[in-house]
């Protein structure tokens, strides 16, 4: 017999040995969720439950196989007969046995990706949709939109309004296409991926005999990652378990409401939050002991959850001793942030293997500047979630325009820009290139006459070369010129791609010369070996779920980046962003760094502006993190921590002018949870010249109490800058 009480902690044991009735296991991050499920399978088998009466529903077949294998090893015997797999796999097996009534005795086929694409194209052609309209979404995007509408159980128009506003003009057409696609499947006896779930639900509701047989067979149901279920999956679980009915089965849902981050896929956090209401008599068991992270990391995670509007309250703890404090770093800007992160990664590499280090971010394009910095430093990396800037086709297009600005003889760039125009093949490119480089305006005009769009490109580039613009301004103009190509070539997701281009413009704002910027962009990252252990990880938080690293650095923790811009006005979205932050923090085992830059590049202002820290770090209790601030010159200065309650006082770089109120001694935002004290003995100073790390030399125009100056920077205009980010000059 397995000694369950020795193998499991108290909460795990309680969950594993629960025999009957509905049970909800709230499994905090790193709390041994899989171990608990494995031991429960073994315990049920040891206590006489027939394997054939067990149903294990997971989100991947791999997860189900692993759990069943581990349970078999515990028992030293096979568990033949247990039904384990995904919701979709279980639905398919069931529908083979109990075919939907509308088939009228016919067999059905499950469509693969190619079948679905062909069917959508057929229906689109039948309805004569999108002909000659390059803005009409492509087949793959149509599939995604229709699937998302079904999984979220929303009208197509609502999905477009929330997630693809630029496609709203096609809402009516896509709604018609959805109806035609549904009719086509019925006519042909076909089921797609989503149909499996809805047909399974219909079977349980409409076929009393089938429902009774399934409930009789599966007396113990376990659902893993319950926070990731969509509405129809939750209804299937309830229909199978049939709470309150004589033949209802015992159901255990395992998950963590604090890790529900896939609403964009259709996951609904209400499924787990409302579980006790939908299953009367539910026993709620919380797994709070963490086996992954140190207590300082868990303290931050607990603080994040404390601010949640609605959640199952839990307090993660560990029996592990020690652990470095969580660091909250305030770089001068999002530009200097990349350099600080690279330096920190290099420090961590002294004690960690590369694959034990990860940098996480909210959106894929947020890492572009960091990728360049890592390339320059020779640090190899692997990226998950979003494209690397060097791999993004639209980025390559814009960079090709920039390369031609720098070097009109750049043949590869010329070819790429030419390829944006229809009718230009390899031979034609050679002729056009020769004409363009001849220096003869008349010959050029004649050669390009058949391609007015490409001729317009050449004229635009000539104008750009003649204008004394900064690299950021040049790229901004290029991006605006490229916009029609962006919308035409990427009708499905051009707004997202445009965000990536804005990041490229922001990257260029730290350069004085376009050629240097283009050269840095062209630098290849270190040769990628097959062995992932030789590279650090860059990842979106969504792609990082389920993973863990020894050291985790989270960047861009400022408003409108994390949480995202669109989440601020929507309470539900904001709470999901909070959960996303919780997931990010709990990926760390021993080291966690949070980066909240004091300024970011604003496309609207076409300059770097002051930024507000993310509310997720701003609202952390004072003393929870060790706080560091970047000062002029790129150095980090300790501001405060739990270990050092006394706030360090440093000499002011720029004191207020004589006769003005003293400004706070700290360079940026107050310490988390407190206000910065005034520096009453700051010496007077006169307005004069100063230097900024990004904008260079400038003239101080006006002091703005308590701690800012208005400064005129040649080439950048008037800026309002924190005093401690300015170095006085004669």
XYZ file of C-alpha atoms in Angstrom:
730
model
C 0.000 0.000 0.000
C 1.131 3.523 -0.763
C 1.789 5.683 2.321
C -0.239 8.656 1.135
C 0.100 10.703 4.325
C 3.893 10.590 4.093
C 3.994 11.273 0.349
C 1.605 14.237 0.418
C 1.137 17.356 2.487
C -2.086 17.764 4.456
C -4.035 19.606 1.740
C -2.814 17.289 -1.025
C -3.776 14.261 1.057
C -7.254 15.640 1.657
C -7.738 16.191 -2.088
C -6.304 12.839 -3.143
C -8.449 10.846 -0.731
C -11.799 12.574 -1.267
C -14.112 9.790 -2.370
C -17.499 11.232 -3.277
C -19.209 14.504 -4.008
C -18.025 17.577 -5.870
C -14.544 18.789 -4.941
C -12.799 21.949 -6.114
C -9.028 21.931 -5.662
C -7.560 25.437 -5.850
C -3.973 24.635 -6.737
C -1.684 27.638 -6.311
C 1.297 27.999 -8.610
C 3.967 25.372 -7.897
C 1.814 23.599 -5.304
C 2.062 20.060 -6.696
C -1.188 19.901 -8.656
C -0.098 17.091 -10.961
C 1.272 15.071 -8.035
C -2.086 15.391 -6.284
C -4.021 14.134 -9.322
C -1.617 11.212 -9.788
C -2.003 10.108 -6.184
C -5.769 10.482 -6.388
C -5.879 8.132 -9.380
C -3.793 5.634 -7.447
C -5.894 5.999 -4.277
C -9.167 5.416 -6.111
C -7.730 2.322 -7.806
C -6.433 0.971 -4.468
C -9.841 1.506 -2.869
C -11.772 -0.592 -5.306
C -12.864 1.939 -7.905
C -12.949 0.232 -11.299
C -10.551 1.954 -13.740
C -13.290 1.957 -16.399
C -15.387 4.249 -14.203
C -12.678 6.925 -14.090
C -12.650 9.840 -16.544
C -9.659 12.204 -16.618
C -10.093 15.303 -18.783
C -7.043 17.424 -19.540
C -6.015 19.997 -22.116
C -3.318 17.891 -23.758
C -3.041 14.180 -24.424
C 0.545 14.356 -23.193
C -0.597 15.547 -19.763
C -3.152 12.745 -19.494
C -0.611 10.108 -20.544
C 1.942 11.400 -18.040
C -0.533 11.316 -15.156
C -1.744 7.815 -15.977
C 1.842 6.583 -16.397
C 2.938 7.997 -13.045
C -0.096 6.510 -11.311
C 0.701 3.119 -12.857
C 4.259 3.307 -11.531
C 2.971 4.105 -8.039
C 0.665 1.095 -8.106
C 3.188 -1.102 -9.868
C 0.393 -2.114 -12.215
C -1.338 -0.812 -15.304
C -4.502 1.238 -15.157
C -6.120 -0.233 -18.239
C -9.593 1.056 -18.821
C -9.244 4.600 -17.551
C -10.578 7.106 -20.073
C -8.063 9.912 -20.170
C -7.476 12.673 -22.671
C -8.728 16.008 -23.930
C -12.299 17.238 -24.010
C -12.223 17.016 -27.800
C -10.813 13.482 -27.815
C -13.414 12.304 -25.329
C -16.181 13.980 -27.337
C -15.028 12.297 -30.548
C -14.957 8.831 -28.956
C -18.421 9.378 -27.502
C -19.937 10.675 -30.730
C -18.653 7.634 -32.571
C -20.716 5.544 -30.194
C -23.758 7.837 -30.048
C -24.060 9.645 -33.368
C -25.923 12.970 -33.488
C -29.571 12.585 -34.533
C -29.260 15.051 -37.414
C -26.931 12.637 -39.213
C -29.942 10.314 -39.662
C -27.809 7.205 -39.431
C -24.981 8.516 -41.609
C -21.373 8.370 -40.553
C -19.503 11.579 -39.947
C -15.958 12.740 -40.604
C -13.823 15.080 -38.534
C -12.275 17.851 -40.584
C -8.577 18.587 -40.421
C -7.053 22.021 -40.941
C -6.868 21.625 -44.721
C -10.507 20.475 -44.878
C -11.662 23.477 -42.883
C -9.707 25.911 -45.062
C -11.130 24.336 -48.245
C -14.686 24.490 -46.887
C -14.350 28.147 -45.884
C -12.953 29.015 -49.309
C -15.803 27.115 -50.989
C -18.455 28.956 -48.985
C -16.744 32.291 -49.552
C -16.700 31.711 -53.306
C -20.324 30.585 -53.302
C -21.339 33.815 -51.558
C -18.987 35.846 -53.799
C -17.334 37.436 -50.786
C -14.042 39.303 -50.874
C -13.562 39.242 -54.645
C -11.298 42.093 -55.595
C -11.237 43.346 -51.990
C -7.736 43.050 -50.571
C -8.979 44.193 -47.165
C -11.158 41.092 -46.791
C -9.587 38.753 -44.234
C -7.695 35.746 -45.429
C -8.945 32.216 -44.961
C -6.835 31.376 -41.912
C -7.920 34.509 -40.119
C -11.561 33.836 -40.992
C -11.205 30.398 -39.417
C -9.796 31.986 -36.260
C -12.557 34.599 -36.056
C -15.378 32.078 -36.527
C -13.819 29.656 -34.040
C -13.371 32.403 -31.482
C -16.998 33.478 -31.908
C -18.154 29.894 -31.250
C -15.867 29.305 -28.275
C -16.797 32.600 -26.660
C -20.423 32.126 -27.763
C -20.567 35.652 -29.106
C -21.804 37.127 -32.392
C -19.076 37.571 -34.984
C -19.565 41.336 -34.854
C -18.835 41.417 -31.106
C -15.602 39.459 -31.606
C -14.489 41.904 -34.297
C -15.400 44.901 -32.166
C -13.312 43.595 -29.273
C -10.331 42.100 -31.061
C -10.201 43.135 -34.721
C -11.904 46.501 -35.055
C -10.306 47.099 -38.448
C -12.375 44.216 -39.838
C -15.731 45.564 -38.614
C -16.777 46.650 -42.145
C -16.833 42.918 -42.991
C -18.952 41.879 -39.995
C -22.144 41.236 -41.958
C -20.298 39.266 -44.641
C -18.477 37.137 -42.064
C -21.757 36.432 -40.257
C -23.267 35.179 -43.514
C -20.152 33.115 -44.148
C -20.437 31.543 -40.685
C -24.017 30.460 -41.410
C -23.047 29.072 -44.828
C -20.131 27.153 -43.323
C -22.425 25.602 -40.690
C -24.922 24.553 -43.358
C -22.115 23.078 -45.477
C -20.924 20.897 -42.577
C -24.419 19.588 -41.943
C -24.976 18.838 -45.604
C -21.680 16.964 -45.938
C -21.813 15.130 -42.596
C -18.713 16.912 -41.280
C -17.632 18.066 -37.828
C -14.865 20.535 -37.175
C -12.855 20.881 -33.982
C -15.402 23.122 -32.256
C -18.372 21.011 -33.371
C -17.128 18.107 -31.276
C -17.826 19.976 -28.054
C -21.185 21.430 -29.017
C -22.388 18.116 -30.411
C -21.280 16.425 -27.197
C -23.299 18.904 -25.177
C -26.329 18.415 -27.434
C -26.055 14.634 -27.000
C -26.070 14.916 -23.205
C -29.052 17.259 -23.283
C -31.167 15.588 -25.953
C -30.385 11.870 -25.805
C -31.561 10.669 -22.419
C -30.408 7.099 -22.979
C -26.883 8.113 -23.960
C -26.650 10.564 -21.056
C -27.757 7.926 -18.554
C -25.270 5.348 -19.853
C -22.377 7.831 -19.696
C -23.255 8.909 -16.161
C -23.567 5.296 -15.082
C -20.145 4.465 -16.479
C -18.126 7.507 -15.336
C -18.696 7.675 -11.586
C -15.504 9.623 -10.895
C -14.655 12.579 -13.120
C -11.516 14.704 -12.825
C -10.943 17.877 -14.836
C -7.464 19.394 -14.874
C -6.732 23.107 -15.490
C -10.369 23.939 -14.872
C -9.653 27.680 -15.008
C -8.949 27.271 -18.732
C -12.297 25.715 -19.638
C -14.659 27.593 -21.910
C -18.411 27.771 -21.405
C -19.328 24.626 -23.328
C -16.603 22.532 -21.642
C -17.888 23.543 -18.217
C -21.443 22.637 -19.230
C -20.264 19.217 -20.461
C -18.588 18.561 -17.097
C -21.789 19.502 -15.267
C -24.003 17.422 -17.562
C -21.738 14.391 -17.090
C -21.557 14.741 -13.331
C -25.275 15.571 -13.037
C -25.067 17.059 -9.511
C -28.087 16.270 -7.381
C -29.237 13.344 -9.497
C -29.305 9.783 -8.201
C -26.873 8.528 -10.823
C -24.739 11.635 -10.710
C -21.035 11.027 -10.563
C -18.367 12.439 -8.297
C -16.494 15.315 -9.929
C -13.205 16.932 -8.954
C -12.108 20.123 -10.682
C -8.456 21.108 -10.255
C -7.176 24.522 -11.197
C -6.236 28.009 -10.085
C -8.488 30.959 -10.745
C -5.416 33.175 -10.362
C -3.919 31.562 -13.471
C -6.902 32.073 -15.784
C -5.219 34.049 -18.582
C -6.664 32.677 -21.802
C -9.865 34.657 -22.227
C -8.752 35.461 -25.776
C -9.094 31.738 -26.554
C -12.519 31.485 -24.936
C -11.523 30.457 -21.402
C -13.944 31.826 -18.820
C -12.768 32.421 -15.249
C -16.400 32.316 -14.072
C -16.383 28.537 -14.557
C -14.044 28.025 -11.629
C -15.275 30.964 -9.545
C -18.888 29.749 -9.772
C -18.104 26.033 -9.351
C -19.408 25.874 -5.750
C -22.702 27.451 -6.877
C -23.162 25.089 -9.826
C -22.216 22.021 -7.789
C -24.034 22.296 -4.452
C -22.135 20.869 -1.510
C -18.732 21.465 -3.076
C -15.745 20.858 -0.825
C -13.082 23.520 -1.548
C -9.495 22.428 -0.855
C -6.643 24.911 -1.270
C -3.108 23.825 -2.116
C -1.039 26.694 -0.734
C 2.349 25.137 -0.016
C 4.668 26.041 -2.876
C 7.542 23.793 -3.943
C 8.976 26.074 -6.643
C 9.699 29.556 -5.377
C 11.366 31.243 -2.426
C 9.249 33.168 0.063
C 10.194 36.676 -1.211
C 8.819 35.703 -4.641
C 5.678 34.282 -3.054
C 5.192 37.427 -0.970
C 4.948 39.466 -4.165
C 2.567 36.916 -5.685
C 0.371 37.015 -2.576
C 0.320 40.817 -2.629
C -0.844 40.779 -6.247
C -3.706 38.418 -5.420
C -4.704 40.499 -2.405
C -5.772 43.269 -4.777
C -8.012 41.012 -6.893
C -11.690 41.906 -7.055
C -12.883 38.298 -6.835
C -10.794 35.234 -6.124
C -10.404 32.226 -3.866
C -8.232 33.771 -1.188
C -5.049 31.848 -0.573
C -1.648 32.494 0.894
C 1.226 30.779 -0.852
C 4.072 29.715 1.408
C 7.163 27.540 1.242
C 9.214 25.614 3.734
C 12.356 26.557 1.806
C 14.609 28.893 3.719
C 16.307 32.014 2.436
C 15.883 33.562 -0.960
C 17.101 36.858 -2.406
C 14.776 39.861 -2.157
C 12.668 40.659 -5.183
C 14.199 43.656 -6.957
C 12.121 46.538 -8.326
C 14.247 48.529 -10.770
C 13.360 51.914 -12.236
C 15.457 52.552 -15.367
C 15.655 56.060 -16.769
C 13.757 54.910 -19.860
C 12.657 51.875 -21.770
C 15.771 52.382 -23.886
C 18.194 52.129 -20.973
C 16.089 49.281 -19.575
C 17.501 46.983 -22.271
C 21.084 47.743 -21.249
C 20.296 47.191 -17.571
C 18.633 43.864 -18.342
C 21.642 42.726 -20.388
C 23.958 43.659 -17.518
C 21.755 41.769 -15.077
C 21.653 38.713 -17.341
C 25.451 38.750 -17.542
C 25.605 38.886 -13.732
C 23.180 35.979 -13.408
C 25.164 33.910 -15.910
C 27.951 33.687 -13.329
C 25.748 31.460 -11.167
C 23.102 30.145 -13.591
C 23.143 28.227 -16.817
C 21.618 30.240 -19.698
C 18.475 28.108 -19.901
C 17.778 28.924 -16.245
C 17.243 32.623 -17.050
C 14.130 34.144 -18.641
C 12.992 37.652 -19.554
C 9.197 37.975 -19.733
C 7.034 40.673 -21.311
C 3.383 41.402 -22.074
C 3.565 41.553 -25.879
C 5.991 40.026 -28.352
C 7.194 43.303 -29.818
C 8.128 44.665 -26.376
C 11.380 42.700 -26.581
C 12.674 44.187 -29.848
C 15.072 46.650 -28.247
C 16.275 44.008 -25.811
C 16.940 41.603 -28.689
C 19.245 44.165 -30.270
C 21.036 44.752 -26.981
C 21.520 41.009 -26.431
C 22.854 40.624 -29.965
C 25.392 43.388 -29.364
C 26.472 41.763 -26.107
C 26.799 38.333 -27.713
C 24.175 36.738 -25.464
C 22.313 33.935 -27.249
C 18.580 33.706 -26.713
C 15.504 31.793 -27.752
C 12.183 33.628 -28.083
C 8.681 32.280 -27.477
C 5.569 34.227 -28.315
C 5.651 36.778 -31.113
C 8.246 37.130 -33.837
C 11.806 38.231 -33.381
C 12.200 41.605 -35.044
C 14.663 40.099 -37.504
C 12.072 37.522 -38.604
C 9.108 39.855 -39.111
C 8.452 40.458 -42.822
C 6.912 43.905 -42.307
C 9.912 44.985 -40.239
C 12.236 43.796 -43.006
C 10.207 45.869 -45.491
C 10.536 49.075 -43.472
C 14.203 48.433 -42.790
C 14.779 47.998 -46.549
C 13.426 51.507 -47.127
C 15.776 52.763 -44.406
C 18.730 50.940 -45.976
C 18.010 52.622 -49.311
C 17.954 55.975 -47.535
C 21.454 55.239 -46.289
C 22.733 53.529 -49.447
C 20.844 53.925 -52.753
C 23.089 51.156 -54.189
C 21.788 48.544 -51.739
C 20.577 45.929 -54.225
C 18.938 43.489 -51.735
C 16.960 46.352 -50.205
C 16.003 47.600 -53.676
C 14.743 44.117 -54.575
C 12.654 43.848 -51.411
C 10.995 47.245 -51.933
C 10.384 46.381 -55.604
C 8.687 43.127 -54.545
C 6.007 45.185 -52.793
C 4.707 46.165 -56.239
C 2.971 43.716 -58.556
C 4.394 42.894 -61.961
C 8.064 43.333 -61.061
C 10.063 40.155 -61.594
C 13.820 39.480 -61.231
C 14.733 40.670 -64.744
C 12.658 43.832 -64.408
C 14.283 44.564 -61.056
C 17.712 44.473 -62.709
C 16.609 46.942 -65.398
C 14.986 49.292 -62.886
C 18.029 49.138 -60.640
C 20.326 50.052 -63.525
C 18.111 52.989 -64.449
C 17.853 54.205 -60.866
C 21.617 54.160 -60.410
C 22.388 55.817 -63.751
C 21.817 59.252 -62.344
C 19.769 60.182 -65.416
C 16.347 61.468 -64.232
C 14.786 61.105 -67.695
C 15.963 57.491 -68.048
C 14.701 56.694 -64.588
C 11.274 58.200 -65.272
C 11.006 56.240 -68.518
C 12.079 52.929 -66.951
C 9.672 53.325 -64.024
C 6.713 54.557 -66.092
C 4.957 51.151 -65.923
C 5.347 51.075 -62.145
C 4.140 54.397 -60.732
C 3.995 53.034 -57.191
C 7.642 52.047 -57.255
C 8.558 55.366 -58.849
C 6.773 57.080 -55.982
C 8.958 55.054 -53.597
C 12.123 56.310 -55.310
C 10.951 59.928 -55.180
C 10.050 59.527 -51.512
C 13.504 58.157 -50.724
C 15.189 60.997 -52.619
C 13.230 63.471 -50.487
C 14.160 61.639 -47.295
C 17.873 61.782 -48.095
C 17.631 65.530 -48.590
C 15.940 66.170 -45.231
C 17.966 66.582 -42.007
C 15.908 64.189 -39.918
C 16.715 62.077 -36.892
C 16.634 58.280 -37.380
C 13.380 58.066 -35.435
C 11.740 60.756 -37.594
C 12.996 59.109 -40.772
C 11.596 55.749 -39.729
C 8.355 57.416 -38.733
C 8.027 58.899 -42.222
C 8.960 55.573 -43.804
C 6.355 53.739 -41.717
C 3.680 56.237 -42.754
C 4.697 55.803 -46.404
C 4.621 52.013 -45.990
C 1.184 51.987 -44.324
C -0.819 51.226 -47.520
C 1.400 48.185 -48.165
C 0.993 47.105 -44.533
C -2.791 47.214 -44.727
C -2.888 45.552 -48.157
C -0.449 42.742 -47.372
C -1.624 42.057 -43.834
C -5.355 42.862 -43.797
C -5.963 40.498 -40.897
C -3.606 41.883 -38.312
C -1.981 45.073 -39.562
C -2.775 46.986 -36.313
C -0.696 44.477 -34.316
C 2.129 44.659 -36.848
C 1.973 48.454 -36.745
C 2.649 48.253 -33.000
C 5.831 46.333 -33.768
C 6.892 49.071 -36.178
C 6.258 51.679 -33.488
C 8.671 49.746 -31.314
C 11.295 49.929 -34.082
C 10.828 53.703 -34.239
C 11.250 53.862 -30.480
C 14.458 51.843 -30.744
C 15.801 54.341 -33.277
C 15.195 57.289 -30.941
C 18.436 56.517 -29.086
C 20.517 56.809 -32.277
C 21.974 59.892 -33.908
C 22.756 58.245 -37.252
C 20.446 56.104 -39.345
C 23.297 54.042 -40.767
C 24.392 52.933 -37.278
C 20.848 51.939 -36.425
C 20.440 49.977 -39.650
C 23.766 48.272 -39.017
C 22.703 47.218 -35.513
C 19.437 45.855 -36.877
C 21.362 43.827 -39.400
C 23.529 42.184 -36.770
C 22.680 38.531 -36.551
C 22.215 36.996 -33.163
C 24.849 34.477 -32.096
C 24.630 31.173 -33.879
C 21.751 29.187 -32.459
C 22.767 25.723 -31.465
C 20.299 22.928 -31.151
C 21.000 22.745 -27.444
C 18.592 25.133 -25.729
C 20.807 25.091 -22.636
C 23.153 27.542 -24.329
C 20.543 30.281 -24.595
C 18.474 32.397 -22.262
C 14.720 32.599 -22.837
C 12.707 35.570 -24.007
C 8.987 34.942 -23.757
C 5.570 36.504 -23.571
C 3.877 35.692 -20.284
C 1.190 33.675 -22.066
C 3.842 31.441 -23.624
C 5.596 31.071 -20.267
C 2.649 29.551 -18.397
C 3.490 26.120 -17.079
C 7.245 26.792 -17.219
C 9.733 27.882 -14.573
C 13.241 29.314 -14.362
C 15.792 29.985 -11.671
C 15.822 33.705 -12.498
C 12.996 35.717 -14.089
C 13.135 39.343 -15.212
C 9.859 41.080 -16.129
C 10.167 44.228 -18.248
C 7.995 47.191 -19.248
C 5.928 47.250 -16.067
C 4.330 50.593 -16.859
C 0.799 51.688 -17.598
C -0.436 50.939 -21.143
C 2.148 48.174 -21.535
C 1.466 45.939 -18.548
C -1.468 46.117 -18.073
C -2.170 46.625 -21.736
C -3.715 49.830 -23.011
C -7.090 48.225 -23.661
C -7.399 46.615 -20.240
C -7.592 49.827 -18.212
C -11.196 50.618 -19.172
C -12.522 47.069 -18.768
C -12.646 45.639 -15.211
C -12.683 42.024 -16.418
C -9.702 42.570 -18.692
C -7.857 44.422 -15.938
C -8.324 41.505 -13.559
C -7.014 39.108 -16.183
C -3.942 41.337 -16.537
C -3.460 41.041 -12.777
C -3.600 37.255 -13.098
C -1.135 37.465 -15.962
C 1.265 39.360 -13.700
C 0.807 36.702 -11.020
C 1.660 33.979 -13.537
C 4.760 35.906 -14.618
C 6.068 36.298 -11.055
C 5.441 32.685 -10.080
C 7.631 31.403 -12.914
C 10.662 32.357 -10.793
C 12.315 29.936 -8.403
C 14.987 32.048 -6.690
C 15.475 35.415 -8.443
C 12.787 37.857 -9.548
C 13.473 41.313 -11.024
C 10.721 43.783 -11.923
C 11.543 46.637 -14.349
C 9.370 49.766 -14.442
C 11.060 52.385 -16.670
C 10.573 56.020 -15.671
C 9.951 57.129 -19.257
C 8.891 55.507 -22.500
C 8.822 56.491 -26.123
C 5.427 57.854 -27.146
C 4.472 57.702 -30.791
C 1.731 60.245 -30.205
C 4.206 62.752 -28.745
C 6.992 61.575 -31.055
C 9.304 61.723 -28.068
C 10.166 60.103 -24.781
C 7.650 60.968 -22.051
C 7.360 60.235 -18.358
C 5.564 56.996 -17.590
C 3.593 55.782 -14.618
C 4.556 52.467 -13.027
C 2.136 49.612 -13.532
C -0.478 49.536 -10.769
C 0.664 45.971 -10.116
C 4.022 47.241 -8.840
C 2.816 50.662 -7.666
C 0.376 49.028 -5.249
C 2.858 46.566 -3.735
C 3.284 47.157 0.013
C 6.262 49.222 1.046
C 9.344 47.173 1.871
C 8.237 44.122 -0.075
C 10.823 44.714 -2.796
C 14.378 45.921 -2.805
C 14.172 49.100 -4.868
C 16.829 50.364 -7.271
C 16.844 53.472 -9.459
C 18.989 54.214 -12.484
C 20.700 57.587 -12.201
C 22.607 59.636 -14.720
C 25.445 57.568 -16.176
C 23.547 54.301 -16.093
C 24.400 53.295 -12.546
C 21.874 51.781 -10.168
C 21.346 53.284 -6.716
C 19.616 51.439 -3.914
C 16.495 53.297 -2.819
C 14.966 51.171 -0.115
C 14.131 47.655 0.893
C 12.880 45.563 3.721
C 16.486 44.941 4.711
C 17.279 48.643 4.757
C 14.292 50.595 6.079
C 16.195 53.856 6.155
C 15.849 55.577 2.819
C 19.333 56.424 1.457
C 19.918 60.111 0.908
C 22.017 61.206 -2.023
C 23.118 64.581 -3.179
C 20.820 66.127 -5.726
C 22.163 66.343 -9.245
C 20.153 69.482 -9.947
C 18.805 71.415 -6.970
C 15.936 73.870 -7.429
C 16.810 77.457 -8.321
C 17.161 79.947 -5.523
C 13.848 81.011 -4.047
C 11.910 77.919 -5.061
C 10.516 75.160 -2.913
C 12.876 72.245 -2.306
C 12.304 69.114 -4.362
C 12.342 65.516 -3.147
C 15.703 63.862 -2.945
C 14.669 60.725 -4.829
C 15.120 60.623 -8.584
C 11.877 59.169 -9.747
C 8.699 57.814 -8.237
C 8.286 57.473 -4.477
C 9.091 54.142 -2.940
C 6.256 51.686 -3.336
C 3.572 52.537 -0.812
C 5.102 55.799 0.464
C 5.848 59.353 -0.524
C 9.366 60.651 -1.042
C 10.513 63.014 1.741
C 11.668 66.500 0.899
C 15.324 67.379 0.901
C 15.161 70.480 3.059
C 18.811 71.343 2.880
C 19.161 71.293 -0.925
C 21.517 74.077 -2.062
C 20.232 76.789 -4.397
C 21.140 76.825 -8.073
C 20.628 79.059 -11.078
C 18.988 77.980 -14.332
C 21.602 77.108 -16.894
C 22.613 74.258 -19.170
C 22.339 70.560 -18.474
C 22.813 67.181 -20.146
C 20.352 64.288 -20.426
C 21.298 60.686 -21.159
C 18.947 60.493 -24.155
C 18.374 64.064 -25.370
C 21.910 65.410 -24.891
C 22.722 69.016 -23.958
C 19.837 71.388 -23.263
C 18.907 74.784 -21.764
C 16.875 74.774 -18.556
C 13.910 77.093 -19.067
C 11.810 76.748 -15.940
C 11.749 74.904 -12.617
C 8.507 73.002 -11.984
C 8.064 72.172 -8.285
C 8.660 69.893 -6.663
C 11.243 68.048 -8.736
C 11.105 68.781 -12.486
C 12.608 71.159 -15.001
C 11.372 72.348 -18.360
C 14.328 72.003 -20.708
C 14.804 72.958 -24.344
C 16.820 70.270 -26.189
C 17.970 71.158 -29.743
C 16.345 68.763 -32.156
C 13.873 67.496 -29.556
C 12.140 70.660 -28.329
C 10.783 71.372 -24.861
C 10.783 68.463 -22.404
C 9.798 68.158 -18.759
C 12.448 66.072 -17.000
C 12.974 64.887 -13.425
C 15.835 66.779 -11.809
C 17.828 63.701 -10.961
C 17.941 62.662 -14.625
C 19.824 65.856 -15.527
C 23.532 66.579 -15.164
C 24.426 70.284 -14.811
C 26.856 71.771 -17.320
C 28.510 75.136 -17.732
